[in-house]
Amino acid sequence: MTDNAWNAGSADAFADRAERLRRIRRLSGIARLMDTAIGIPGTRIRFGADSIFGLIPVIGDAGGALVGLYIINEARRLGLPPAKLVQMLGNVAADSVLGSVPLAGDVFDLFFKSHRRNVQMILDHFGVHPDELRRQ
Protein backbone atom coordinates (compact mmCIF):
# COMPACT_ATOMS: atom_id res chain seq x y z
CA MET A 1 0.00 0.00 0.00
CA THR A 2 1.40 3.40 -0.90
CA ASP A 3 1.65 6.21 1.62
CA ASN A 4 -1.12 8.11 -0.18
CA ALA A 5 -3.45 5.10 -0.07
CA TRP A 6 -2.68 4.60 3.63
CA ASN A 7 -3.33 8.26 4.43
CA ALA A 8 -6.59 8.21 2.47
CA GLY A 9 -7.71 5.11 4.39
CA SER A 10 -6.88 6.62 7.76
CA ALA A 11 -8.57 9.88 6.78
CA ASP A 12 -11.73 7.94 5.89
CA ALA A 13 -11.61 6.09 9.21
CA PHE A 14 -11.16 9.39 11.06
CA ALA A 15 -14.11 10.94 9.19
CA ASP A 16 -16.28 7.88 9.95
CA ARG A 17 -15.42 8.06 13.66
CA ALA A 18 -16.06 11.81 13.75
CA GLU A 19 -19.47 11.31 12.12
CA ARG A 20 -20.32 8.48 14.52
CA LEU A 21 -19.32 10.63 17.51
CA ARG A 22 -21.45 13.51 16.19
CA ARG A 23 -24.48 11.23 15.92
CA ILE A 24 -23.90 9.63 19.33
CA ARG A 25 -23.42 13.09 20.85
CA ARG A 26 -26.85 14.08 19.50
CA LEU A 27 -28.44 10.90 20.91
CA SER A 28 -26.77 11.51 24.27
CA GLY A 29 -28.23 15.02 24.37
CA ILE A 30 -31.70 13.70 23.61
CA ALA A 31 -31.36 11.06 26.34
CA ARG A 32 -30.19 13.69 28.82
CA LEU A 33 -33.15 15.92 27.99
CA MET A 34 -35.58 13.01 28.33
CA ASP A 35 -34.14 11.43 31.48
CA THR A 36 -31.88 13.71 33.57
CA ALA A 37 -32.18 17.35 32.51
CA ILE A 38 -33.54 18.63 35.84
CA GLY A 39 -32.17 17.95 39.30
CA ILE A 40 -34.08 18.21 42.55
CA PRO A 41 -32.00 20.49 44.80
CA GLY A 42 -30.55 18.81 47.86
CA THR A 43 -30.96 15.33 46.38
CA ARG A 44 -29.27 13.18 43.78
CA ILE A 45 -32.59 12.69 41.98
CA ARG A 46 -32.71 13.86 38.38
CA PHE A 47 -35.56 13.69 35.92
CA GLY A 48 -36.38 14.94 32.47
CA ALA A 49 -39.08 15.44 29.90
CA ASP A 50 -40.02 11.74 29.96
CA SER A 51 -41.09 12.02 33.62
CA ILE A 52 -43.00 15.22 32.95
CA PHE A 53 -44.70 13.86 29.82
CA GLY A 54 -45.57 10.73 31.79
CA LEU A 55 -47.92 12.81 33.94
CA ILE A 56 -50.20 13.09 30.89
CA PRO A 57 -52.09 9.78 30.66
CA VAL A 58 -51.39 7.65 27.56
CA ILE A 59 -50.10 10.50 25.36
CA GLY A 60 -47.08 11.24 27.55
CA ASP A 61 -45.84 7.67 27.69
CA ALA A 62 -46.45 7.23 23.96
CA GLY A 63 -44.35 10.34 23.27
CA GLY A 64 -41.51 8.98 25.39
CA ALA A 65 -41.73 5.67 23.55
CA LEU A 66 -41.49 7.44 20.17
CA VAL A 67 -38.31 9.19 21.29
CA GLY A 68 -36.99 5.83 22.49
CA LEU A 69 -37.77 4.27 19.11
CA TYR A 70 -35.92 7.10 17.40
CA ILE A 71 -32.82 6.34 19.48
CA ILE A 72 -33.13 2.63 18.65
CA ASN A 73 -33.47 3.38 14.94
CA GLU A 74 -30.33 5.53 15.07
CA ALA A 75 -28.53 2.69 16.88
CA ARG A 76 -29.62 0.36 14.06
CA ARG A 77 -28.32 2.80 11.47
CA LEU A 78 -25.02 3.04 13.37
CA GLY A 79 -24.69 -0.75 13.11
CA LEU A 80 -25.59 -2.18 16.53
CA PRO A 81 -26.30 -5.92 16.35
CA PRO A 82 -29.90 -7.17 16.53
CA ALA A 83 -29.46 -8.66 20.03
CA LYS A 84 -28.58 -5.23 21.45
CA LEU A 85 -31.45 -3.60 19.56
CA VAL A 86 -33.83 -6.12 21.16
CA GLN A 87 -32.45 -5.23 24.61
CA MET A 88 -32.99 -1.57 23.81
CA LEU A 89 -36.57 -2.30 22.75
CA GLY A 90 -37.07 -4.08 26.07
CA ASN A 91 -35.91 -0.98 27.94
CA VAL A 92 -38.32 1.25 26.02
CA ALA A 93 -41.17 -1.26 26.45
CA ALA A 94 -40.56 -1.49 30.21
CA ASP A 95 -40.45 2.29 30.48
CA SER A 96 -43.66 2.65 28.48
CA VAL A 97 -45.68 -0.14 30.09
CA LEU A 98 -44.59 0.32 33.70
CA GLY A 99 -44.48 4.09 33.33
CA SER A 100 -48.11 4.15 32.27
CA VAL A 101 -49.33 2.82 35.65
CA PRO A 102 -50.94 5.78 37.44
CA LEU A 103 -48.78 7.27 40.19
CA ALA A 104 -46.49 4.23 40.61
CA GLY A 105 -45.43 4.68 36.97
CA ASP A 106 -44.47 8.29 37.65
CA VAL A 107 -42.21 7.15 40.49
CA PHE A 108 -40.82 4.39 38.25
CA ASP A 109 -39.96 7.02 35.61
CA LEU A 110 -37.82 8.88 38.15
CA PHE A 111 -35.54 5.89 38.56
CA PHE A 112 -35.64 3.88 35.32
CA LYS A 113 -33.85 5.90 32.65
CA SER A 114 -34.45 3.89 29.48
CA HIS A 115 -33.03 6.50 27.11
CA ARG A 116 -29.80 6.86 29.10
CA ARG A 117 -29.50 3.07 29.37
CA ASN A 118 -29.88 2.72 25.62
CA VAL A 119 -27.33 5.42 24.83
CA GLN A 120 -24.93 3.74 27.27
CA MET A 121 -25.36 0.51 25.28
CA ILE A 122 -24.36 2.41 22.14
CA LEU A 123 -21.33 3.91 23.90
CA ASP A 124 -20.27 0.50 25.19
CA HIS A 125 -20.68 -1.13 21.78
CA PHE A 126 -18.40 1.39 20.08
CA GLY A 127 -16.00 1.75 23.01
CA VAL A 128 -16.75 5.45 23.39
CA HIS A 129 -16.07 7.02 26.77
CA PRO A 130 -18.63 9.66 27.84
CA ASP A 131 -15.81 12.24 28.02
CA GLU A 132 -15.40 11.89 24.25
CA LEU A 133 -18.89 13.30 23.79
CA ARG A 134 -17.96 16.65 25.27
CA ARG A 135 -17.47 19.29 22.64
CA GLN A 136 -13.86 20.38 22.18
PDB file of C-alpha atoms in Angstrom, residues 1-135:
ATOM      1  CA  MET A   1       0.000   0.000   0.000  1.00  0.00           C
ATOM      2  CA  THR A   2       1.403   3.397  -0.901  1.00  0.00           C
ATOM      3  CA  ASP A   3       1.650   6.213   1.616  1.00  0.00           C
ATOM      4  CA  ASN A   4      -1.119   8.112  -0.182  1.00  0.00           C
ATOM      5  CA  ALA A   5      -3.449   5.100  -0.065  1.00  0.00           C
ATOM      6  CA  TRP A   6      -2.679   4.597   3.633  1.00  0.00           C
ATOM      7  CA  ASN A   7      -3.334   8.261   4.431  1.00  0.00           C
ATOM      8  CA  ALA A   8      -6.592   8.210   2.472  1.00  0.00           C
ATOM      9  CA  GLY A   9      -7.710   5.108   4.391  1.00  0.00           C
ATOM     10  CA  SER A  10      -6.881   6.617   7.764  1.00  0.00           C
ATOM     11  CA  ALA A  11      -8.572   9.883   6.778  1.00  0.00           C
ATOM     12  CA  ASP A  12     -11.733   7.936   5.892  1.00  0.00           C
ATOM     13  CA  ALA A  13     -11.613   6.085   9.212  1.00  0.00           C
ATOM     14  CA  PHE A  14     -11.162   9.393  11.063  1.00  0.00           C
ATOM     15  CA  ALA A  15     -14.109  10.941   9.192  1.00  0.00           C
ATOM     16  CA  ASP A  16     -16.277   7.885   9.947  1.00  0.00           C
ATOM     17  CA  ARG A  17     -15.416   8.059  13.659  1.00  0.00           C
ATOM     18  CA  ALA A  18     -16.061  11.807  13.754  1.00  0.00           C
ATOM     19  CA  GLU A  19     -19.472  11.314  12.120  1.00  0.00           C
ATOM     20  CA  ARG A  20     -20.319   8.481  14.523  1.00  0.00           C
ATOM     21  CA  LEU A  21     -19.324  10.633  17.512  1.00  0.00           C
ATOM     22  CA  ARG A  22     -21.447  13.505  16.186  1.00  0.00           C
ATOM     23  CA  ARG A  23     -24.484  11.226  15.917  1.00  0.00           C
ATOM     24  CA  ILE A  24     -23.901   9.627  19.327  1.00  0.00           C
ATOM     25  CA  ARG A  25     -23.417  13.093  20.851  1.00  0.00           C
ATOM     26  CA  ARG A  26     -26.852  14.081  19.496  1.00  0.00           C
ATOM     27  CA  LEU A  27     -28.437  10.898  20.908  1.00  0.00           C
ATOM     28  CA  SER A  28     -26.772  11.512  24.267  1.00  0.00           C
ATOM     29  CA  GLY A  29     -28.230  15.024  24.368  1.00  0.00           C
ATOM     30  CA  ILE A  30     -31.703  13.702  23.615  1.00  0.00           C
ATOM     31  CA  ALA A  31     -31.360  11.055  26.344  1.00  0.00           C
ATOM     32  CA  ARG A  32     -30.190  13.688  28.817  1.00  0.00           C
ATOM     33  CA  LEU A  33     -33.154  15.921  27.991  1.00  0.00           C
ATOM     34  CA  MET A  34     -35.576  13.013  28.326  1.00  0.00           C
ATOM     35  CA  ASP A  35     -34.141  11.433  31.484  1.00  0.00           C
ATOM     36  CA  THR A  36     -31.882  13.706  33.565  1.00  0.00           C
ATOM     37  CA  ALA A  37     -32.176  17.354  32.510  1.00  0.00           C
ATOM     38  CA  ILE A  38     -33.544  18.631  35.836  1.00  0.00           C
ATOM     39  CA  GLY A  39     -32.169  17.951  39.299  1.00  0.00           C
ATOM     40  CA  ILE A  40     -34.078  18.207  42.553  1.00  0.00           C
ATOM     41  CA  PRO A  41     -32.000  20.494  44.797  1.00  0.00           C
ATOM     42  CA  GLY A  42     -30.546  18.809  47.857  1.00  0.00           C
ATOM     43  CA  THR A  43     -30.964  15.326  46.383  1.00  0.00           C
ATOM     44  CA  ARG A  44     -29.267  13.180  43.782  1.00  0.00           C
ATOM     45  CA  ILE A  45     -32.592  12.692  41.983  1.00  0.00           C
ATOM     46  CA  ARG A  46     -32.710  13.864  38.379  1.00  0.00           C
ATOM     47  CA  PHE A  47     -35.558  13.685  35.916  1.00  0.00           C
ATOM     48  CA  GLY A  48     -36.379  14.939  32.471  1.00  0.00           C
ATOM     49  CA  ALA A  49     -39.083  15.436  29.900  1.00  0.00           C
ATOM     50  CA  ASP A  50     -40.023  11.743  29.963  1.00  0.00           C
ATOM     51  CA  SER A  51     -41.087  12.022  33.617  1.00  0.00           C
ATOM     52  CA  ILE A  52     -42.998  15.222  32.953  1.00  0.00           C
ATOM     53  CA  PHE A  53     -44.704  13.865  29.823  1.00  0.00           C
ATOM     54  CA  GLY A  54     -45.567  10.734  31.795  1.00  0.00           C
ATOM     55  CA  LEU A  55     -47.917  12.810  33.940  1.00  0.00           C
ATOM     56  CA  ILE A  56     -50.198  13.087  30.894  1.00  0.00           C
ATOM     57  CA  PRO A  57     -52.088   9.780  30.656  1.00  0.00           C
ATOM     58  CA  VAL A  58     -51.393   7.651  27.555  1.00  0.00           C
ATOM     59  CA  ILE A  59     -50.101  10.502  25.362  1.00  0.00           C
ATOM     60  CA  GLY A  60     -47.080  11.236  27.552  1.00  0.00           C
ATOM     61  CA  ASP A  61     -45.841   7.668  27.688  1.00  0.00           C
ATOM     62  CA  ALA A  62     -46.454   7.232  23.962  1.00  0.00           C
ATOM     63  CA  GLY A  63     -44.349  10.336  23.275  1.00  0.00           C
ATOM     64  CA  GLY A  64     -41.515   8.983  25.386  1.00  0.00           C
ATOM     65  CA  ALA A  65     -41.732   5.669  23.547  1.00  0.00           C
ATOM     66  CA  LEU A  66     -41.494   7.440  20.175  1.00  0.00           C
ATOM     67  CA  VAL A  67     -38.309   9.187  21.292  1.00  0.00           C
ATOM     68  CA  GLY A  68     -36.985   5.829  22.487  1.00  0.00           C
ATOM     69  CA  LEU A  69     -37.773   4.265  19.113  1.00  0.00           C
ATOM     70  CA  TYR A  70     -35.919   7.097  17.397  1.00  0.00           C
ATOM     71  CA  ILE A  71     -32.816   6.340  19.485  1.00  0.00           C
ATOM     72  CA  ILE A  72     -33.130   2.634  18.652  1.00  0.00           C
ATOM     73  CA  ASN A  73     -33.466   3.385  14.945  1.00  0.00           C
ATOM     74  CA  GLU A  74     -30.330   5.530  15.067  1.00  0.00           C
ATOM     75  CA  ALA A  75     -28.534   2.691  16.876  1.00  0.00           C
ATOM     76  CA  ARG A  76     -29.618   0.359  14.063  1.00  0.00           C
ATOM     77  CA  ARG A  77     -28.320   2.798  11.467  1.00  0.00           C
ATOM     78  CA  LEU A  78     -25.021   3.036  13.370  1.00  0.00           C
ATOM     79  CA  GLY A  79     -24.691  -0.745  13.113  1.00  0.00           C
ATOM     80  CA  LEU A  80     -25.595  -2.177  16.526  1.00  0.00           C
ATOM     81  CA  PRO A  81     -26.301  -5.920  16.354  1.00  0.00           C
ATOM     82  CA  PRO A  82     -29.904  -7.168  16.529  1.00  0.00           C
ATOM     83  CA  ALA A  83     -29.458  -8.656  20.027  1.00  0.00           C
ATOM     84  CA  LYS A  84     -28.585  -5.233  21.447  1.00  0.00           C
ATOM     85  CA  LEU A  85     -31.448  -3.605  19.561  1.00  0.00           C
ATOM     86  CA  VAL A  86     -33.834  -6.116  21.163  1.00  0.00           C
ATOM     87  CA  GLN A  87     -32.447  -5.228  24.608  1.00  0.00           C
ATOM     88  CA  MET A  88     -32.988  -1.570  23.809  1.00  0.00           C
ATOM     89  CA  LEU A  89     -36.574  -2.295  22.754  1.00  0.00           C
ATOM     90  CA  GLY A  90     -37.072  -4.082  26.075  1.00  0.00           C
ATOM     91  CA  ASN A  91     -35.905  -0.977  27.943  1.00  0.00           C
ATOM     92  CA  VAL A  92     -38.322   1.254  26.022  1.00  0.00           C
ATOM     93  CA  ALA A  93     -41.168  -1.262  26.452  1.00  0.00           C
ATOM     94  CA  ALA A  94     -40.565  -1.494  30.213  1.00  0.00           C
ATOM     95  CA  ASP A  95     -40.453   2.289  30.484  1.00  0.00           C
ATOM     96  CA  SER A  96     -43.665   2.653  28.479  1.00  0.00           C
ATOM     97  CA  VAL A  97     -45.681  -0.138  30.089  1.00  0.00           C
ATOM     98  CA  LEU A  98     -44.592   0.317  33.697  1.00  0.00           C
ATOM     99  CA  GLY A  99     -44.477   4.086  33.329  1.00  0.00           C
ATOM    100  CA  SER A 100     -48.115   4.148  32.268  1.00  0.00           C
ATOM    101  CA  VAL A 101     -49.334   2.822  35.645  1.00  0.00           C
ATOM    102  CA  PRO A 102     -50.940   5.785  37.435  1.00  0.00           C
ATOM    103  CA  LEU A 103     -48.782   7.272  40.190  1.00  0.00           C
ATOM    104  CA  ALA A 104     -46.494   4.229  40.606  1.00  0.00           C
ATOM    105  CA  GLY A 105     -45.427   4.679  36.973  1.00  0.00           C
ATOM    106  CA  ASP A 106     -44.471   8.286  37.650  1.00  0.00           C
ATOM    107  CA  VAL A 107     -42.208   7.154  40.490  1.00  0.00           C
ATOM    108  CA  PHE A 108     -40.821   4.393  38.253  1.00  0.00           C
ATOM    109  CA  ASP A 109     -39.962   7.021  35.606  1.00  0.00           C
ATOM    110  CA  LEU A 110     -37.821   8.882  38.145  1.00  0.00           C
ATOM    111  CA  PHE A 111     -35.535   5.890  38.565  1.00  0.00           C
ATOM    112  CA  PHE A 112     -35.645   3.885  35.325  1.00  0.00           C
ATOM    113  CA  LYS A 113     -33.852   5.904  32.652  1.00  0.00           C
ATOM    114  CA  SER A 114     -34.454   3.889  29.480  1.00  0.00           C
ATOM    115  CA  HIS A 115     -33.031   6.502  27.106  1.00  0.00           C
ATOM    116  CA  ARG A 116     -29.804   6.858  29.099  1.00  0.00           C
ATOM    117  CA  ARG A 117     -29.497   3.070  29.370  1.00  0.00           C
ATOM    118  CA  ASN A 118     -29.879   2.722  25.619  1.00  0.00           C
ATOM    119  CA  VAL A 119     -27.330   5.420  24.828  1.00  0.00           C
ATOM    120  CA  GLN A 120     -24.933   3.739  27.270  1.00  0.00           C
ATOM    121  CA  MET A 121     -25.359   0.508  25.284  1.00  0.00           C
ATOM    122  CA  ILE A 122     -24.360   2.406  22.139  1.00  0.00           C
ATOM    123  CA  LEU A 123     -21.325   3.907  23.899  1.00  0.00           C
ATOM    124  CA  ASP A 124     -20.271   0.496  25.194  1.00  0.00           C
ATOM    125  CA  HIS A 125     -20.678  -1.127  21.783  1.00  0.00           C
ATOM    126  CA  PHE A 126     -18.403   1.389  20.081  1.00  0.00           C
ATOM    127  CA  GLY A 127     -16.000   1.750  23.006  1.00  0.00           C
ATOM    128  CA  VAL A 128     -16.747   5.451  23.386  1.00  0.00           C
ATOM    129  CA  HIS A 129     -16.067   7.020  26.768  1.00  0.00           C
ATOM    130  CA  PRO A 130     -18.632   9.656  27.836  1.00  0.00           C
ATOM    131  CA  ASP A 131     -15.814  12.238  28.021  1.00  0.00           C
ATOM    132  CA  GLU A 132     -15.399  11.891  24.249  1.00  0.00           C
ATOM    133  CA  LEU A 133     -18.894  13.296  23.789  1.00  0.00           C
ATOM    134  CA  ARG A 134     -17.960  16.646  25.265  1.00  0.00           C
ATOM    135  CA  ARG A 135     -17.471  19.295  22.643  1.00  0.00           C
TER     136      ARG A 135
END
